[in-house]
Amino acid sequence: MEKWANNKAWFLVLPVVIIVAFSAIIPLMTVINYSVQDIWGPGQSVFVGTEWFEEMLGDKRLHDALWRQFLFSGLVLLIEMPLGVLIALAMPKRGWGVSACLVTIAIPLLIPWNVIGTIWIIFTRPDIGLFGAGINNLLGIAFDHTARPLDAWITLMLMEIWHWTPLVILLAYAGLRAIPEAFYQAAKIDGASAWAKFQYIQLPKMRGVLTIALLLRFMDSFLIYAEPFVLTGGGPGNSTTFLSIYLVKIALGQFDLGPGAAFSLIYFVIVLLFSFMFYQALQRVGKGEKG
Amino acid sequence: MARIELSEIAHSYLPNPKEESDYALKQIHNTWEDGGAYALLGPSGCGKTTLLNVISGLLTPSNGRVLYDGKDVSRLPPEKRNIAQVFQFPVLYDTMTVFGNLAFPLQNRGLPSSKITQRVHEVAEILDLTPFLKKRAAGLAADAKQKVSLGRGLVRSDVAAILFDEPLTVIDPQLKWDLRRKIKEIHEQLKLTFIYVTHDQVEALTFADKVVIMYEGEIIQIGTPQELFENPEHTFVGYFIGSPGMNFLECTLDGNVARVDGAGITLDEKTAALGLKASGKLEVGIRPMYLKLRFEPVEGGVPAQVQAVEDQGSYKIVALTLAGKTLRARLPEGKPVPDGKVWLVFPPQWIRLFADGRLIK
């Protein structure tokens, strides 16, 4: 290739390079740097190669947190995706009801995450919470998210679904509204049932927005931190200790920067890998190849 | 197959229509004969699609009844009317194969699968879609997609009529021509009632045996392309059909001479006699191709000023000024090109007289 006589134009890219360097590359490099060293104090460190990675990969508590994390994200996706689509289908299509529904549904998305934890702590408290007290005293079912792992999980799932299904609903609704009227008219003329209409028109046309919803919900739920931290702090026991909570315990609680950095990188690779797989799978469905 | 009657149809999209202008369809009363090839022609927004949706049942009209072979179907939903519709842009079930798309209407009606396979293959053969049957519908070109949409109507052996809503809008010019011919061929082969909505007069005139002209929610003329061309019943038809449209000049009658700002145009006696009985604003109309140009004064010639000459390839269009109005005349190839002052001859047999926009006859 021919060389340019004047390379000054490269300077125009410089601001972006600096921003990306400070926001992504340098922090990531720091993490990589930590992950291969044992650091005792300023200026006192030794290169340890893959030792931290081996240690973390063999860590039983990390394995437990990882399975817990997969179970959590899996349940979240299994519940939120169909529920979001179902609610979007049931929403009104015109009139004042549209704005009323959209605003009501969007409210949970506007609340700061740690405030959500606080709201639900109070809501589910067995002594004074509307939900907690109601279920304990009125229905007579013992429920305490601070003492029983299952109750903690139920509370966490309810909170997550309440908080994030609206995002799926909004995306699915936008996808539904974008389907031209002629498709429904053709389906009517062809005598299609409501289920056939959903299967052959609505669902395929929503594929794009649902891919985005799936990726966002997977990444967010896989990285969940604030809600379980505020609600239970990872307990009772370790029952709600997800990857990020465990990571913070190692890196900030015990100040084990080396293992923490190795853990971060493993975590990062897992999220990237799964997001890529989901994306590829959905793209293939779109092209009609059997995935 | 069916004969479709529209009885006093009117439709408004407003809940409580009061004035005439509230209606998208004002008063439609006509019959579409079984096996006819009709074009529904009119400018955008004149109510063509509304009328089509009333016929197919996608829309229930505010007033009036729709009859198929004498049976009232006004309250029946589209799937009960055995009607098929091809939309402006291809409407397909993307995730299905072409076969799946064609089979879909039959499957919904619970036909046995051997019968479905047979029908689908027959229709695919007619539409030249056989090689694509196993392909995904989403991957087809726009014209093949429109053929699949049409096929979904044709597979139903009981289909009463097929409605086309500007089906060639998204097709490339060359393929447009092919597809239009294909639709015409299918009509000749199957003798179904075809109603074809368009705002393109070339499409309408080449496709249809009968052209229905709509204007502001009303049908203003139904006729063969020739009738529309020679005897437009409304100034709108004269202006809308033909390229360029008919010339109109406001006039007063003086015996059998139409006076246009001092100049006199001689009419034949029958036209003049009818004109004298009519009331309202009078206009003479003449097609550009019948207007004759002379370079020197002639008996009955009206002087006019040449404004511009436009070359259209095999002929030229001359724009002229007469009494402050612009007229257009069609000049055959090889004739000398006029410049400056000319004399226009209006052959009486091609002059039409209109009162308040309606043809006097």
XYZ file of C-alpha atoms in Angstrom:
652
model
C 0.000 0.000 0.000
C 1.118 3.507 -0.740
C 2.297 5.597 2.178
C 0.655 8.909 2.921
C 2.851 11.922 2.609
C 1.195 13.637 5.527
C 0.252 11.701 8.656
C -0.971 14.643 10.716
C -4.573 13.478 10.430
C -3.786 10.790 12.986
C -3.679 13.518 15.625
C -7.424 13.930 15.185
C -7.917 10.428 16.555
C -5.851 11.237 19.609
C -8.685 12.470 21.887
C -10.574 9.226 21.370
C -7.452 7.167 21.953
C -6.831 9.027 25.225
C -10.422 8.592 26.415
C -10.489 4.889 25.576
C -7.074 4.440 27.137
C -8.140 5.930 30.445
C -11.615 4.426 30.503
C -10.830 0.896 29.339
C -7.334 -0.051 28.305
C -5.323 1.233 31.266
C -7.703 -0.139 33.937
C -7.802 -3.478 32.155
C -4.014 -3.536 31.880
C -3.752 -2.771 35.571
C -5.967 -5.731 36.318
C -3.893 -7.964 34.066
C -0.763 -6.648 35.742
C -2.103 -7.437 39.230
C -3.263 -10.861 38.158
C 0.249 -12.103 37.457
C 2.033 -10.608 40.503
C 2.093 -11.101 44.228
C 2.131 -7.675 45.852
C 2.977 -7.120 49.513
C 3.272 -3.375 49.526
C 4.364 -0.428 47.390
C 7.391 -1.486 45.368
C 7.380 -4.996 46.793
C 6.082 -7.491 44.296
C 7.056 -10.685 42.593
C 5.989 -12.217 39.289
C 3.931 -15.376 39.891
C 2.761 -16.295 36.393
C -0.552 -18.167 36.300
C -0.553 -19.053 39.990
C -3.517 -16.824 40.902
C -5.518 -18.109 37.982
C -4.875 -21.701 39.016
C -5.789 -20.899 42.586
C -9.041 -19.167 41.638
C -10.063 -21.805 39.113
C -9.652 -24.425 41.841
C -11.478 -22.387 44.481
C -14.505 -24.296 45.754
C -16.268 -21.109 46.879
C -15.838 -19.579 43.450
C -17.362 -22.697 41.889
C -20.335 -22.452 44.223
C -20.783 -18.754 43.449
C -20.541 -19.485 39.726
C -23.268 -22.157 39.786
C -25.401 -19.915 41.945
C -24.855 -17.167 39.393
C -25.865 -19.385 36.468
C -28.966 -20.559 38.322
C -29.896 -16.972 39.087
C -29.357 -15.639 35.552
C -31.084 -18.681 34.047
C -34.166 -18.220 36.224
C -34.197 -14.494 35.546
C -34.166 -15.013 31.780
C -36.694 -17.856 31.891
C -39.162 -15.744 33.829
C -38.543 -12.201 32.586
C -38.436 -12.853 28.843
C -41.789 -14.675 28.468
C -43.430 -12.474 31.094
C -42.239 -9.309 29.372
C -43.510 -10.469 25.981
C -46.826 -11.552 27.476
C -47.402 -8.203 29.170
C -46.362 -6.338 26.018
C -48.942 -8.348 24.036
C -51.632 -7.510 26.562
C -50.935 -3.771 26.529
C -53.363 -1.442 24.765
C -52.431 -0.417 21.233
C -53.949 3.046 21.093
C -55.640 5.675 23.217
C -54.752 7.144 26.581
C -54.070 3.670 28.009
C -50.801 3.472 26.089
C -49.141 6.385 27.873
C -50.610 5.360 31.222
C -49.212 1.827 30.864
C -45.825 2.956 29.605
C -45.298 5.416 32.454
C -46.464 2.967 35.119
C -44.288 0.200 33.749
C -41.213 2.405 33.478
C -41.276 3.500 37.149
C -39.119 0.636 38.535
C -36.451 1.429 35.939
C -36.102 4.963 37.294
C -35.307 3.995 40.892
C -31.627 3.814 41.940
C -30.494 0.242 42.492
C -29.540 0.464 46.149
C -32.827 2.246 46.896
C -34.576 -0.738 45.368
C -32.773 -2.993 47.843
C -33.919 -0.784 50.715
C -37.512 -0.706 49.461
C -37.616 -4.482 49.351
C -35.945 -4.926 52.751
C -38.765 -2.946 54.277
C -41.426 -4.507 52.045
C -40.439 -8.046 53.065
C -39.655 -7.499 56.757
C -41.604 -10.092 58.754
C -42.570 -7.574 61.445
C -43.590 -4.417 59.597
C -43.290 -5.080 55.803
C -46.481 -5.147 53.820
C -45.440 -8.348 52.044
C -43.467 -9.954 54.914
C -45.992 -9.246 57.636
C -48.888 -10.066 55.353
C -47.590 -13.467 54.374
C -46.506 -14.326 57.941
C -49.482 -13.066 59.872
C -52.390 -13.209 57.448
C -51.499 -16.355 55.514
C -49.621 -17.986 58.371
C -46.634 -18.957 56.211
C -43.257 -18.449 57.865
C -41.219 -16.137 55.655
C -37.935 -14.451 56.525
C -35.371 -13.560 53.906
C -32.666 -12.949 56.487
C -32.876 -16.415 57.975
C -33.980 -18.852 55.265
C -32.008 -19.261 52.017
C -35.086 -20.106 49.937
C -36.912 -17.010 51.203
C -33.864 -14.895 50.406
C -33.859 -16.275 46.862
C -37.601 -15.724 46.432
C -37.255 -12.144 47.606
C -34.293 -11.541 45.353
C -36.070 -13.021 42.312
C -39.219 -10.984 42.991
C -37.128 -7.859 43.305
C -35.204 -8.591 40.123
C -38.360 -9.395 38.157
C -40.141 -6.331 39.461
C -37.146 -4.161 38.662
C -36.168 -5.432 35.211
C -39.175 -7.026 33.486
C -40.271 -3.483 32.525
C -37.201 -3.209 30.312
C -38.186 -6.381 28.468
C -41.781 -5.132 28.227
C -40.742 -1.791 26.766
C -38.453 -3.393 24.198
C -41.008 -6.050 23.237
C -43.749 -3.434 22.993
C -41.612 -1.271 20.724
C -40.999 -4.333 18.555
C -44.708 -5.132 18.393
C -45.706 -1.602 17.480
C -43.238 -1.620 14.607
C -45.092 -4.453 12.813
C -47.055 -2.957 9.898
C -50.833 -3.360 10.037
C -50.805 -5.246 6.713
C -49.278 -8.307 8.396
C -52.236 -8.570 10.737
C -54.630 -7.977 7.856
C -52.990 -10.740 5.815
C -53.177 -13.083 8.806
C -56.878 -12.306 9.172
C -57.497 -13.030 5.503
C -55.494 -16.245 5.743
C -57.610 -17.275 8.729
C -54.686 -17.535 11.141
C -55.357 -18.331 14.793
C -54.057 -16.045 17.530
C -51.288 -18.542 18.296
C -50.263 -18.797 14.627
C -50.194 -15.012 14.457
C -47.876 -14.926 17.452
C -45.669 -17.730 16.176
C -45.293 -16.596 12.570
C -45.624 -12.824 12.718
C -45.111 -11.315 16.140
C -42.307 -13.485 17.469
C -40.146 -13.406 14.290
C -40.631 -9.643 13.967
C -39.603 -9.146 17.606
C -36.402 -11.148 17.205
C -34.165 -8.072 16.983
C -35.450 -6.344 20.085
C -35.654 -9.591 22.025
C -31.998 -10.305 21.226
C -31.103 -6.959 22.748
C -33.342 -7.638 25.749
C -31.795 -11.071 26.259
C -28.230 -9.776 26.093
C -28.921 -6.849 28.420
C -30.770 -9.010 30.916
C -28.106 -11.711 30.839
C -25.231 -9.301 31.369
C -26.984 -7.280 34.058
C -28.198 -10.286 36.010
C -24.831 -12.009 35.718
C -23.123 -8.920 37.133
C -25.723 -8.295 39.854
C -24.262 -6.736 42.978
C -26.160 -3.869 44.615
C -29.468 -5.660 45.245
C -28.225 -8.808 47.050
C -25.578 -6.731 48.832
C -28.187 -4.360 50.251
C -30.804 -7.043 50.877
C -28.776 -9.831 52.536
C -25.117 -9.036 52.091
C -24.726 -12.425 50.403
C -26.460 -14.430 53.123
C -27.954 -16.188 54.844
C -24.786 -18.229 54.924
C -23.432 -17.975 51.412
C -26.797 -18.622 49.772
C -26.923 -15.353 47.841
C -23.182 -14.842 47.419
C -22.970 -14.272 43.679
C -19.784 -13.814 41.716
C -19.556 -10.059 42.131
C -20.218 -10.230 45.858
C -17.537 -12.875 46.291
C -15.178 -10.861 44.089
C -15.617 -7.746 46.209
C -15.010 -9.818 49.349
C -11.706 -11.075 47.967
C -10.480 -7.870 46.356
C -11.662 -5.262 48.842
C -12.587 -7.237 51.951
C -9.386 -9.260 52.162
C -7.374 -6.947 49.868
C -6.090 -9.929 47.884
C -5.448 -7.960 44.720
C -3.735 -10.764 42.793
C -6.447 -13.395 43.144
C -9.089 -10.685 42.803
C -7.615 -9.551 39.489
C -7.409 -13.111 38.191
C -11.034 -13.635 39.261
C -12.099 -10.423 37.454
C -10.531 -11.582 34.228
C -12.179 -15.008 34.426
C -15.501 -13.301 35.168
C -15.033 -10.952 32.213
C -14.277 -13.819 29.825
C -17.349 -15.798 30.952
C -19.709 -12.833 30.356
C -18.129 -12.129 26.984
C -18.321 -15.774 25.936
C -21.982 -16.199 26.860
C -23.054 -12.914 25.306
C -21.305 -13.956 22.106
C -22.977 -17.359 22.125
C -26.462 -15.917 22.670
C -25.921 -13.382 19.931
C -24.692 -15.967 17.446
C -27.508 -18.379 18.248
C -30.191 -15.731 17.738
C -28.612 -14.493 14.522
C -28.669 -18.050 13.189
C -32.333 -18.481 14.060
C -32.942 -15.293 12.083
C -31.209 -16.648 9.003
C -33.179 -19.846 9.250
C -30.258 -22.219 9.721
C -30.972 -24.898 12.200
C -29.023 -23.884 15.289
C -65.907 -16.820 -7.650
C -68.491 -14.220 -7.100
C -70.221 -11.140 -8.286
C -69.655 -8.369 -5.796
C -72.291 -5.721 -5.204
C -71.773 -2.610 -3.150
C -75.075 -1.181 -2.032
C -75.090 2.453 -0.858
C -71.718 2.131 0.826
C -70.417 5.078 2.812
C -67.632 5.089 5.327
C -66.162 7.524 7.782
C -63.168 6.968 10.053
C -64.684 9.415 12.536
C -67.058 8.154 15.236
C -69.745 10.773 14.549
C -69.514 11.988 10.972
C -71.616 15.051 10.257
C -70.545 16.850 7.123
C -69.873 15.293 3.779
C -66.163 15.978 4.156
C -66.053 13.672 7.195
C -66.567 10.687 4.918
C -63.686 8.819 3.286
C -66.247 7.102 1.058
C -69.272 9.205 0.204
C -71.747 7.149 -1.730
C -70.619 4.039 -3.538
C -73.156 1.957 -5.377
C -71.901 -0.422 -8.010
C -71.395 -3.999 -9.103
C -68.212 -5.889 -9.866
C -69.019 -8.662 -12.310
C -67.749 -12.178 -11.750
C -64.455 -12.782 -13.531
C -63.834 -9.138 -14.377
C -60.455 -7.465 -14.358
C -61.032 -4.109 -12.730
C -58.635 -1.335 -11.987
C -59.484 1.120 -9.262
C -57.697 4.294 -10.220
C -57.452 7.600 -8.442
C -55.057 10.017 -6.786
C -53.567 9.264 -3.370
C -56.073 9.783 -0.590
C -59.214 9.419 -2.715
C -60.483 6.384 -0.798
C -59.250 3.533 -2.992
C -57.719 1.519 -0.179
C -60.711 2.210 2.055
C -63.028 0.828 -0.606
C -60.796 -2.217 -1.035
C -60.827 -2.877 2.697
C -64.615 -2.586 2.724
C -64.821 -5.224 -0.007
C -62.374 -7.562 1.736
C -63.990 -7.087 5.135
C -60.982 -5.583 6.890
C -63.226 -2.583 7.407
C -66.938 -2.573 8.204
C -68.522 0.389 6.408
C -70.493 2.989 8.389
C -73.422 2.597 5.988
C -74.535 0.246 3.274
C -74.192 -3.407 2.438
C -71.681 -5.623 0.626
C -73.186 -8.559 -1.268
C -71.349 -11.554 -2.714
C -73.546 -13.304 -5.275
C -76.541 -11.656 -3.680
C -75.621 -12.797 -0.170
C -75.109 -10.096 2.421
C -71.581 -10.376 3.845
C -71.344 -6.886 5.364
C -70.854 -8.205 8.891
C -68.622 -11.160 8.003
C -64.914 -11.048 8.857
C -62.401 -11.354 5.972
C -61.605 -15.044 6.563
C -65.298 -15.920 6.094
C -65.552 -14.010 2.810
C -63.111 -16.077 0.760
C -61.301 -13.048 -0.413
C -57.574 -12.630 -0.962
C -55.582 -9.450 -0.813
C -52.123 -8.547 -2.066
C -50.657 -5.570 -0.247
C -48.476 -2.670 -1.326
C -45.319 -4.221 0.050
C -44.771 -7.972 0.311
C -46.429 -9.475 3.368
C -44.887 -12.868 4.052
C -44.374 -15.179 6.963
C -40.588 -14.720 6.998
C -39.683 -17.756 9.023
C -41.576 -20.164 6.760
C -40.507 -21.582 3.432
C -42.339 -20.608 0.255
C -44.206 -23.884 0.539
C -45.172 -23.061 4.123
C -46.438 -19.648 3.077
C -48.587 -21.048 0.298
C -49.890 -23.856 2.488
C -50.698 -21.594 5.438
C -54.229 -20.467 4.444
C -55.182 -24.072 3.680
C -53.733 -25.412 6.928
C -55.712 -22.822 8.854
C -58.836 -24.100 7.158
C -58.017 -27.659 8.139
C -57.554 -29.261 4.727
C -55.936 -32.723 4.590
C -52.206 -32.473 3.952
C -52.233 -34.460 0.685
C -54.755 -32.015 -0.741
C -52.662 -29.070 0.494
C -49.483 -30.386 -1.138
C -51.303 -30.894 -4.406
C -52.836 -27.396 -4.400
C -49.569 -25.714 -3.440
C -47.734 -27.420 -6.282
C -50.417 -26.452 -8.777
C -50.272 -22.808 -7.739
C -46.473 -22.741 -7.581
C -46.473 -24.031 -11.151
C -48.790 -21.220 -12.315
C -46.642 -18.591 -10.598
C -43.279 -20.088 -11.643
C -42.386 -20.561 -8.000
C -41.729 -24.311 -8.089
C -37.904 -23.997 -7.838
C -38.266 -21.831 -4.731
C -40.713 -24.004 -2.770
C -38.112 -25.225 -0.273
C -36.457 -21.797 0.120
C -37.101 -19.453 2.967
C -39.566 -16.746 1.942
C -37.456 -14.026 3.578
C -34.615 -14.533 1.106
C -36.617 -13.947 -2.083
C -36.518 -10.898 -4.354
C -39.376 -8.384 -4.072
C -41.209 -9.594 -7.188
C -41.077 -13.245 -6.111
C -42.345 -12.173 -2.697
C -45.337 -10.471 -4.295
C -45.999 -13.644 -6.258
C -46.005 -15.617 -3.017
C -48.528 -13.129 -1.544
C -50.688 -13.611 -4.609
C -50.220 -17.373 -4.352
C -51.612 -17.384 -0.822
C -54.854 -16.152 -2.366
C -54.795 -18.459 -5.373
C -54.334 -21.687 -3.380
C -57.820 -21.347 -2.001
C -59.969 -22.949 -4.657
C -63.051 -21.198 -3.272
C -61.559 -17.715 -3.498
C -64.184 -15.191 -4.586
C -61.967 -12.348 -5.692
C -58.395 -11.160 -5.405
C -57.753 -7.591 -4.403
C -54.479 -5.880 -5.211
C -53.488 -2.763 -3.292
C -50.830 -1.087 -5.449
C -48.883 -4.346 -5.620
C -46.059 -3.087 -7.826
C -44.981 -0.112 -5.713
C -41.745 -1.721 -4.533
C -40.856 -3.565 -7.738
C -38.138 -2.446 -10.175
C -39.400 -1.031 -13.493
C -38.437 -3.971 -15.732
C -39.782 -6.578 -13.312
C -42.879 -4.433 -12.852
C -43.753 -4.983 -16.463
C -43.159 -8.753 -16.232
C -45.167 -9.122 -13.064
C -48.042 -7.066 -14.434
C -48.165 -9.322 -17.477
C -48.073 -12.366 -15.220
C -51.030 -11.079 -13.197
C -52.942 -10.452 -16.411
C -52.074 -13.970 -17.637
C -53.316 -15.503 -14.410
C -56.520 -13.589 -14.755
C -57.068 -14.963 -18.250
C -56.234 -18.469 -17.091
C -58.314 -18.597 -13.920
C -61.088 -16.095 -14.690
C -61.223 -14.847 -11.121
C -62.489 -11.401 -10.229
C -59.457 -9.150 -9.895
C -59.664 -5.684 -8.409
C -56.474 -3.773 -8.813
C -55.883 -0.514 -6.956
C -53.351 1.881 -8.377
C -52.643 5.546 -8.900
C -50.637 4.816 -12.022
C -52.826 5.190 -15.104
C -50.534 3.127 -17.326
C -50.826 0.231 -14.915
C -54.593 0.591 -14.746
C -55.170 0.981 -18.474
C -52.986 -1.980 -19.446
C -54.269 -4.327 -16.766
C -57.986 -3.802 -16.705
C -60.990 -4.439 -18.913
C -62.853 -1.852 -16.892
C -61.329 1.079 -15.078
C -63.086 2.592 -12.097
C -62.057 6.167 -11.421
C -62.331 7.444 -7.881
C -62.104 11.037 -6.770
C -62.661 12.414 -3.257
C -64.489 9.355 -1.978
C -66.734 8.858 -4.968
C -66.703 6.732 -8.092
C -66.946 9.246 -10.900
C -66.659 6.990 -13.911
C -66.488 3.327 -14.827
C -65.473 2.440 -18.324
C -63.069 0.841 -20.727
C -59.781 2.674 -21.206
C -61.094 3.984 -24.536
C -64.299 5.349 -23.014
C -62.317 7.119 -20.331
C -60.063 8.629 -22.904
C -62.698 9.784 -25.356
C -65.634 10.608 -23.128
C -64.450 11.551 -19.658
C -67.549 12.157 -17.595
C -65.803 14.554 -15.274
C -63.065 17.124 -15.858
C -61.035 15.206 -13.279
C -61.070 12.076 -15.454
C -60.022 14.116 -18.472
C -57.183 15.649 -16.545
C -56.128 12.437 -14.772
C -56.195 10.085 -17.772
C -53.843 10.763 -20.645
C -50.390 12.238 -20.611
C -50.640 15.182 -20.653
C -54.281 15.427 -19.569
C -57.179 17.040 -21.384
C -57.167 20.800 -22.061
C -59.985 22.768 -20.467
C -61.096 26.307 -21.303
C -63.823 28.204 -19.543
C -66.358 29.484 -22.087
C -69.763 30.975 -22.774
C -72.090 29.738 -25.497
C -73.177 31.914 -28.381
C -75.312 29.741 -30.666
C -73.037 26.899 -31.653
C -69.896 28.871 -30.967
C -68.086 28.599 -27.646
C -66.579 31.991 -26.782
C -63.291 31.947 -24.922
C -62.229 35.484 -24.159
C -63.194 36.793 -27.590
C -62.009 33.830 -29.580
C -64.677 31.527 -30.983
C -64.567 27.735 -31.136
C -67.201 26.127 -33.321
C -69.050 23.164 -31.790
C -71.177 20.607 -33.562
C -74.871 21.342 -33.303
C -75.808 18.471 -31.020
C -73.207 19.425 -28.417
C -74.167 23.082 -28.627
C -77.883 22.299 -28.215
C -77.193 20.258 -25.090
C -74.878 22.959 -23.814
C -77.528 25.631 -24.096
C -79.812 23.627 -21.813
C -77.134 23.087 -19.172
C -76.470 25.474 -16.336
C -73.413 26.270 -14.249
C -69.805 26.920 -15.181
C -69.197 25.813 -18.783
C -65.888 24.476 -20.044
C -64.769 23.050 -23.366
C -62.318 20.177 -23.211
C -60.113 18.655 -25.873
C -57.336 16.049 -25.798
C -53.862 17.346 -26.766
C -53.597 14.760 -29.556
C -56.716 16.125 -31.340
C -55.636 19.759 -31.263
C -54.268 20.819 -34.665
C -51.613 23.476 -35.209
C -51.506 25.757 -38.279
C -48.801 28.259 -39.154
C -51.092 30.752 -40.871
C -54.635 31.988 -40.268
C -57.258 29.426 -41.263
C -61.042 29.296 -41.223
C -62.127 28.594 -37.592
C -58.546 28.816 -36.353
C -57.893 30.436 -32.982
C -54.653 32.385 -32.584
C -52.349 31.290 -29.771
C -48.797 31.919 -28.613
C -46.214 29.105 -28.382
C -44.589 28.973 -24.953
C -42.385 25.924 -24.992
C -41.804 22.686 -26.845
C -41.032 19.514 -24.949
C -39.509 16.535 -26.743
C -41.020 13.240 -25.565
C -39.131 11.015 -27.976
C -41.639 9.821 -30.575
C -43.682 13.011 -30.302
C -43.446 16.569 -29.026
C -45.677 18.413 -26.588
C -46.267 22.070 -27.419
C -47.383 24.367 -24.633
C -49.442 27.303 -25.889
C -51.085 30.357 -24.361
C -54.671 31.098 -25.282
C -56.703 33.713 -23.448
C -54.248 33.595 -20.536
C -54.611 29.823 -20.160
C -51.999 27.217 -21.007
C -53.007 24.516 -23.488
C -51.005 21.526 -24.584
C -50.979 20.022 -28.041
C -49.335 16.822 -29.184
C -47.214 17.175 -32.277
C -46.449 13.968 -34.198
C -42.845 13.183 -35.068
C -41.495 14.796 -38.241
C -43.794 17.826 -38.175
C -42.116 21.269 -38.247
C -41.679 22.776 -34.797
C -43.774 25.946 -34.338
C -42.465 29.159 -32.888
C -44.243 32.409 -32.004
C -47.806 32.779 -33.196
C -49.856 29.813 -34.423
C -53.517 29.080 -35.149
C -55.286 26.286 -33.317
C -57.988 24.192 -34.934
C -60.477 22.428 -32.654
C -62.102 19.517 -34.590
C -65.765 19.602 -33.457
C -66.093 15.802 -33.080
C -63.393 15.786 -30.362
C -64.656 18.728 -28.373
C -66.432 17.873 -25.124
C -68.514 20.312 -23.133
C -68.603 20.262 -19.330
C -70.970 22.022 -16.931
C -69.696 22.355 -13.362
C -67.120 19.680 -14.098
C -69.594 17.105 -15.430
C -69.751 16.027 -19.055
C -72.850 17.278 -20.862
C -74.391 14.440 -22.850
